[in-house]
Amino acid sequence: MEYVEILSRLVACHTASSVDPRLNEGNRDLIGFAADLLELNGFMVRLVEAPDDKLCLFARLGAGPGGLLLCGHSDTVPADPAAWSTDPHTLTQRDGRLYGLGACDMKGFIAAALSLAQRVSEPPRPLSIAITSDEETSMAGVRALVAELEGAESPSLVVVGEPTSLVPIAAHKGYLAGEITVRGRAGHSSNPAAGANAILACPGLIGRLEGVAHALMARRDPRFGVPYTTLNLGTIHGGDIENRICDEVRLTFDARPTGVVGCDEVWEMVSMAVTAPLEGGCSASVRPLYPDIEPFASPDPGLLRRLEEGSGCAARCVDYCTEASFLKRLGPCVVMGPGDIAHAHQPDEFLPLADVERLMPLLERLFGEHCMAS
Ligand SMILES: [Zn+2]
């Protein structure tokens, strides 16, 4: 099957993931298509159950340690067809571009991995392909897959094919998010002194959180475009009616650690700010909203140099995070794939055909280096 046909089959599958259950779609069609194609080409295919009735796939041609593992996520963000010029699920080619939902992020890379799989026979070291679910939301798929595979024989290179315009990514930030609850004591508004108003405790608490953000900013990491660990307050909600003393306020925040600062240290700083005494007898606590995602750094400068030579692009560091934070447990890992991240998550998302033309020989070269060399 030709590359464009494989990609059009992947794009036709409805695989959006969303925290809104009405927009959350499955991925069994896509996994079934990939599993059939890979089995037909001699791969051993293993399916791993993921939350929300989704599946992850791990397929392998050949046996033993070493080899190459190519990874992609099956899901997309939800699309609004009215905002698209053409049907998001019909791959459309025009002006040297392939338009379709997920064409760039990141079914285009999965199609390239499947296309390579069709053209190789059993190598001395294995070629493996992993497809995950829910990368755009909880990263639950990759967590389940890595838990299944950890401890098995390691590949000598793991490529996470997120759209980077084929620039190798040397490092990316991690991610954590939490909810802070400020508790006071309710009472009738006719005597505010009779209760403890959680709203009045917020300015002091927010000031302390700003202090944490500034302390993080001082720990520079010039590798990144935003060269420090960020802390951002996202939401604040509290109180229920104007004539009652407010007894509860909730704030949410996220942080993106660089690696100079890790997730644990951010939690320590935030916890200290939150649990110190508050105005008027209020108290506060904090809890994580999701499991943390640790920062990622490519472990091997030699490996990066070879990828830079292969792609013709200098490696760089990015502020967003990827499944590499988990997949690095399986082997030396790099993030590099076709398409521009700026075109992901947008109406009329596209993949330049020129990227595909550069990617295929690069994958063949990596296959030669990691699977054919004995
Ligand atoms: Zn992606």
Coordinates of C-alpha atoms and ligand atoms in Angstrom, one line a residue:
M1 CA 0.0 0.0 0.0
E2 CA 1.3 3.5 -0.9
Y3 CA 2.2 6.0 1.8
V4 CA -0.7 8.3 0.9
E5 CA -3.2 5.5 0.9
I6 CA -2.0 4.4 4.4
L7 CA -2.3 7.9 5.7
S8 CA -5.7 8.4 4.2
R9 CA -6.9 5.2 6.0
L10 CA -5.5 6.5 9.3
V11 CA -7.0 10.0 8.8
A12 CA -10.4 8.4 8.0
C13 CA -10.5 6.8 11.5
H14 CA -12.2 9.0 14.1
T15 CA -9.7 9.0 17.1
A16 CA -10.2 12.3 18.9
S17 CA -9.4 12.2 22.6
S18 CA -11.0 14.7 24.9
V19 CA -11.7 15.1 28.7
D20 CA -15.3 15.9 27.5
P21 CA -16.8 12.4 27.2
R22 CA -19.1 13.7 24.3
L23 CA -16.0 14.4 22.2
N24 CA -13.9 11.4 23.3
E25 CA -13.7 8.8 20.4
G26 CA -12.2 5.3 20.4
N27 CA -9.2 4.1 18.5
R28 CA -9.9 0.5 17.7
D29 CA -10.5 1.0 14.0
L30 CA -7.0 2.6 13.6
I31 CA -5.3 0.0 15.8
G32 CA -7.1 -2.8 13.9
F33 CA -6.0 -1.4 10.5
A34 CA -2.3 -1.1 11.7
A35 CA -2.4 -4.6 13.3
D36 CA -3.6 -6.2 10.1
L37 CA -1.0 -4.5 8.0
L38 CA 1.8 -5.4 10.3
E39 CA 0.7 -9.0 10.8
L40 CA 0.5 -9.3 7.0
N41 CA 4.2 -8.2 6.9
G42 CA 5.4 -10.8 9.4
F43 CA 5.3 -8.6 12.6
M44 CA 4.3 -10.1 16.0
V45 CA 1.6 -7.8 17.2
R46 CA 0.7 -7.3 20.8
L47 CA -2.3 -5.2 21.9
V48 CA -2.4 -3.5 25.3
E49 CA -5.7 -2.4 26.9
A50 CA -5.8 1.4 27.7
P51 CA -8.5 3.3 29.6
D52 CA -11.8 4.3 27.9
D53 CA -11.9 1.1 25.9
K54 CA -8.9 2.1 23.8
L55 CA -6.0 0.0 22.7
C56 CA -2.2 0.5 22.3
L57 CA -0.2 -1.6 19.8
F58 CA 3.3 -2.9 20.0
A59 CA 4.6 -4.8 17.0
R60 CA 8.0 -6.3 16.4
L61 CA 9.8 -7.9 13.4
G62 CA 12.8 -9.8 14.5
A63 CA 14.1 -10.7 18.0
G64 CA 16.8 -10.0 20.5
P65 CA 18.2 -6.8 22.0
G66 CA 18.9 -3.5 20.2
G67 CA 17.1 -2.4 17.1
L68 CA 14.8 0.5 16.3
L69 CA 11.5 1.4 17.9
L70 CA 9.2 3.9 16.1
C71 CA 6.4 5.5 18.2
G72 CA 3.3 7.5 17.5
H73 CA 0.0 8.4 19.1
S74 CA -3.2 7.4 17.4
D75 CA -5.3 10.2 18.8
T76 CA -6.0 13.7 17.6
V77 CA -7.6 16.7 19.2
P78 CA -11.4 17.1 18.3
A79 CA -12.1 19.0 15.1
D80 CA -14.8 21.4 14.2
P81 CA -15.6 20.4 10.5
A82 CA -17.2 23.9 9.9
A83 CA -13.8 25.5 10.4
W84 CA -12.1 23.3 7.8
S85 CA -12.0 24.0 4.1
T86 CA -12.4 20.3 3.3
D87 CA -13.7 17.3 5.3
P88 CA -11.1 16.7 8.2
H89 CA -11.4 12.9 7.8
T90 CA -10.8 12.9 4.0
L91 CA -7.1 13.2 3.2
T92 CA -6.8 15.9 0.6
Q93 CA -3.7 16.6 -1.5
R94 CA -3.1 20.2 -2.8
D95 CA -0.1 22.5 -3.3
G96 CA 2.4 19.9 -2.2
R97 CA 0.5 19.4 1.1
L98 CA -1.6 16.6 2.6
Y99 CA -4.5 18.0 4.5
G100 CA -6.4 16.0 7.2
L101 CA -7.1 15.8 10.9
G102 CA -4.0 14.3 12.5
A103 CA -2.0 14.4 9.2
C104 CA 0.7 16.4 11.0
D105 CA 0.1 15.4 14.6
M106 CA 0.9 12.6 14.2
K107 CA -0.6 10.1 11.8
G108 CA 1.9 11.2 9.1
F109 CA 4.7 9.6 11.1
I110 CA 2.7 6.4 11.9
A111 CA 2.0 6.1 8.1
A112 CA 5.7 6.4 7.5
A113 CA 6.5 3.7 10.1
L114 CA 3.8 1.4 8.5
S115 CA 5.2 2.1 5.0
L116 CA 8.7 1.1 6.1
A117 CA 7.3 -2.0 7.8
Q118 CA 5.9 -3.1 4.4
R119 CA 9.3 -2.8 2.7
V120 CA 11.6 -4.7 5.1
S121 CA 12.2 -8.4 5.8
E122 CA 13.2 -9.8 9.1
P123 CA 16.4 -8.0 10.2
P124 CA 19.2 -9.2 12.6
R125 CA 18.0 -6.7 15.2
P126 CA 14.3 -6.0 15.6
L127 CA 12.2 -3.2 14.1
S128 CA 9.4 -2.3 16.5
I129 CA 6.4 0.0 16.1
A130 CA 4.4 1.3 19.0
I131 CA 1.1 3.2 18.7
T132 CA -0.5 4.7 21.8
S133 CA -3.8 6.4 22.8
D134 CA -4.8 9.5 24.7
E135 CA -1.6 11.5 24.2
E136 CA -3.6 14.7 23.8
T137 CA -5.2 14.3 27.2
S138 CA -3.9 12.0 30.0
M139 CA -1.1 10.1 28.3
A140 CA -2.8 7.1 29.8
G141 CA -2.0 4.9 26.8
V142 CA 1.8 5.4 26.9
R143 CA 1.8 4.8 30.6
A144 CA 0.0 1.5 30.1
L145 CA 2.2 0.5 27.2
V146 CA 5.5 1.3 29.0
A147 CA 4.3 -0.6 32.2
E148 CA 3.8 -3.6 29.9
L149 CA 7.1 -3.4 28.1
E150 CA 9.5 -2.1 30.7
G151 CA 12.2 -4.7 31.5
A152 CA 12.0 -6.3 28.0
E153 CA 14.9 -6.2 25.7
S154 CA 15.8 -2.6 24.9
P155 CA 16.0 -1.1 21.4
S156 CA 19.2 1.0 20.7
L157 CA 17.0 3.9 19.5
V158 CA 13.5 5.0 20.2
V159 CA 12.1 7.7 17.8
V160 CA 9.0 9.6 19.0
G161 CA 7.7 11.0 15.7
E162 CA 6.0 14.2 17.0
P163 CA 5.9 17.0 14.4
T164 CA 9.3 18.8 14.7
S165 CA 9.9 19.6 11.0
L166 CA 12.4 16.7 11.3
V167 CA 14.5 18.7 13.8
P168 CA 15.9 16.4 16.5
I169 CA 14.7 17.5 19.9
A170 CA 17.4 17.3 22.5
A171 CA 15.2 18.1 25.5
H172 CA 11.7 19.1 26.5
K173 CA 10.0 20.3 29.6
G174 CA 7.9 18.2 32.0
Y175 CA 4.4 18.9 33.2
L176 CA 2.5 18.9 36.4
A177 CA -0.8 20.4 37.5
G178 CA -2.5 20.8 40.8
E179 CA -5.6 22.1 42.6
I180 CA -5.3 24.2 45.7
T181 CA -8.3 24.4 48.1
V182 CA -8.6 27.3 50.5
R183 CA -10.9 26.5 53.4
G184 CA -12.5 29.1 55.8
R185 CA -15.7 29.0 57.9
A186 CA -19.1 30.0 56.6
G187 CA -21.5 32.4 58.3
H188 CA -24.2 35.1 57.8
S189 CA -22.9 38.1 55.9
S190 CA -24.4 40.4 58.4
N191 CA -21.4 39.7 60.6
P192 CA -18.3 38.9 58.5
A193 CA -16.2 38.7 61.7
A194 CA -18.1 35.6 62.8
G195 CA -16.6 33.4 60.1
A196 CA -13.4 33.0 58.2
N197 CA -13.6 34.3 54.6
A198 CA -11.6 32.1 52.2
I199 CA -11.7 34.9 49.5
L200 CA -9.8 37.2 51.8
A201 CA -7.1 34.6 52.3
C202 CA -6.4 34.4 48.5
P203 CA -4.4 37.6 47.9
G204 CA -1.8 36.5 50.5
L205 CA -1.7 32.9 49.1
I206 CA -1.5 34.1 45.5
G207 CA 1.4 36.5 46.5
R208 CA 3.3 33.5 47.9
L209 CA 2.7 31.5 44.7
E210 CA 4.0 34.5 42.7
G211 CA 7.0 34.3 44.9
V212 CA 7.5 30.7 43.9
A213 CA 7.1 31.6 40.2
H214 CA 9.8 34.3 40.7
A215 CA 12.2 31.9 42.5
L216 CA 11.7 29.4 39.6
M217 CA 12.4 32.1 37.1
A218 CA 15.8 32.8 38.7
R219 CA 16.9 29.2 38.0
R220 CA 17.7 29.8 34.3
D221 CA 18.0 27.1 31.7
P222 CA 19.1 28.8 28.5
R223 CA 18.4 25.7 26.4
F224 CA 14.7 26.6 26.2
G225 CA 12.8 29.4 24.5
V226 CA 11.2 30.2 27.8
P227 CA 14.4 29.7 29.8
Y228 CA 13.1 28.7 33.2
T229 CA 10.4 26.5 34.9
T230 CA 7.0 28.3 34.6
L231 CA 4.2 28.3 37.1
N232 CA 0.8 29.5 35.8
L233 CA -2.4 30.0 37.8
G234 CA -5.2 28.7 35.5
T235 CA -8.5 29.0 37.3
I236 CA -10.1 30.4 40.5
H237 CA -13.6 29.6 41.7
G238 CA -15.1 30.2 45.1
G239 CA -18.2 31.1 47.1
D240 CA -21.9 30.4 46.3
I241 CA -23.9 33.5 47.2
E242 CA -23.2 37.1 48.1
N243 CA -24.9 37.1 51.5
R244 CA -22.8 34.2 53.0
I245 CA -19.2 34.3 54.2
C246 CA -17.2 32.3 51.6
D247 CA -15.9 29.1 53.1
E248 CA -14.1 27.6 50.1
V249 CA -12.0 28.8 47.1
R250 CA -10.3 26.5 44.6
L251 CA -7.4 27.5 42.4
T252 CA -5.7 25.4 39.7
F253 CA -2.2 25.8 38.3
D254 CA 0.3 24.1 36.1
A255 CA 4.1 24.1 36.0
R256 CA 6.5 23.1 33.3
P257 CA 9.9 22.1 34.9
T258 CA 13.0 22.4 32.8
G259 CA 15.0 19.6 34.4
V260 CA 17.3 22.1 36.2
V261 CA 14.2 22.0 38.5
G262 CA 12.3 18.7 38.6
C263 CA 8.7 18.0 39.4
D264 CA 9.4 17.0 43.0
E265 CA 11.1 20.3 43.8
V266 CA 8.2 22.3 42.3
W267 CA 5.8 20.4 44.5
E268 CA 7.9 21.1 47.5
M269 CA 8.0 24.8 46.8
V270 CA 4.2 25.0 46.1
S271 CA 3.4 22.9 49.2
M272 CA 5.4 25.2 51.4
A273 CA 3.6 28.3 50.0
V274 CA 0.2 26.6 50.4
T275 CA 0.5 25.2 53.9
A276 CA 2.0 28.3 55.6
P277 CA -0.6 30.0 57.9
L278 CA -3.2 32.2 56.1
E279 CA -5.1 35.3 56.9
G280 CA -8.1 35.2 59.2
G281 CA -7.9 31.5 60.4
C282 CA -8.2 30.0 56.9
S283 CA -6.1 27.0 55.8
A284 CA -5.2 25.6 52.4
S285 CA -4.1 22.2 50.9
V286 CA -2.9 21.1 47.5
R287 CA -3.3 18.0 45.4
P288 CA -2.1 16.9 42.0
L289 CA -4.6 16.8 39.2
Y290 CA -2.7 14.2 37.1
P291 CA 0.3 12.1 37.5
D292 CA 3.5 14.2 36.8
I293 CA 5.3 14.1 33.5
E294 CA 9.1 14.4 34.0
P295 CA 11.2 16.6 31.8
F296 CA 13.0 14.8 28.9
A297 CA 16.6 15.1 27.8
S298 CA 18.2 12.9 25.1
P299 CA 20.8 10.9 26.9
D300 CA 23.5 10.5 24.2
P301 CA 25.2 13.5 22.4
G302 CA 26.7 11.1 19.9
L303 CA 23.2 9.8 19.0
L304 CA 22.0 13.4 18.6
R305 CA 24.9 14.3 16.3
R306 CA 24.1 11.3 14.0
L307 CA 20.5 12.4 13.8
E308 CA 21.5 16.0 13.1
E309 CA 23.6 14.6 10.2
G310 CA 20.8 12.5 8.9
S311 CA 18.2 15.2 9.0
G312 CA 20.5 18.1 8.2
C313 CA 19.0 20.1 11.1
A314 CA 20.6 21.2 14.4
A315 CA 19.0 19.8 17.5
R316 CA 17.0 22.1 19.8
C317 CA 15.0 22.2 23.0
V318 CA 11.2 22.9 23.2
D319 CA 8.8 24.1 25.8
Y320 CA 6.0 21.5 25.2
C321 CA 6.1 17.9 26.4
T322 CA 5.7 14.5 24.7
E323 CA 5.5 10.8 25.4
A324 CA 9.3 10.7 25.3
S325 CA 9.1 11.4 29.1
F326 CA 7.8 7.8 29.4
L327 CA 9.2 6.1 26.3
K328 CA 12.8 7.0 27.5
R329 CA 12.4 4.1 30.0
L330 CA 12.4 1.7 27.0
G331 CA 15.7 2.9 25.5
P332 CA 17.8 5.9 24.2
C333 CA 15.1 8.2 23.0
V334 CA 14.8 11.2 20.6
V335 CA 11.8 13.3 19.4
M336 CA 11.8 13.9 15.7
G337 CA 9.1 13.8 13.1
P338 CA 7.6 15.3 10.0
G339 CA 5.3 18.4 9.9
D340 CA 5.4 21.6 11.9
I341 CA 4.0 21.8 15.4
A342 CA 2.6 25.2 14.5
H343 CA 0.1 23.5 12.1
A344 CA -1.0 20.9 14.7
H345 CA -4.3 21.3 16.6
Q346 CA -5.5 23.8 13.9
P347 CA -8.3 23.7 11.2
D348 CA -6.7 22.7 7.8
E349 CA -3.9 20.9 9.6
F350 CA -1.4 19.6 7.0
L351 CA 1.7 17.7 6.4
P352 CA 4.2 19.0 3.7
L353 CA 4.9 16.2 1.1
A354 CA 8.5 17.5 1.1
D355 CA 8.8 16.3 4.8
V356 CA 7.6 12.8 3.8
E357 CA 10.2 12.8 1.0
R358 CA 13.0 13.6 3.5
L359 CA 11.6 11.3 6.3
M360 CA 11.5 8.0 4.3
P361 CA 15.2 7.9 3.5
L362 CA 16.0 9.0 7.1
L363 CA 13.9 6.1 8.5
E364 CA 15.6 3.7 6.1
R365 CA 19.0 5.0 7.2
L366 CA 18.1 4.5 10.9
F367 CA 16.8 1.0 10.1
G368 CA 20.1 0.2 8.5
E369 CA 22.1 1.5 11.4
H370 CA 20.1 0.0 14.2
C371 CA 18.5 -3.1 12.7
M372 CA 20.9 -4.4 10.0
A373 CA 24.3 -3.8 11.8
S374 CA 25.1 -7.0 13.8
Ligands
ZN1 ZN 1.2 14.9 19.0

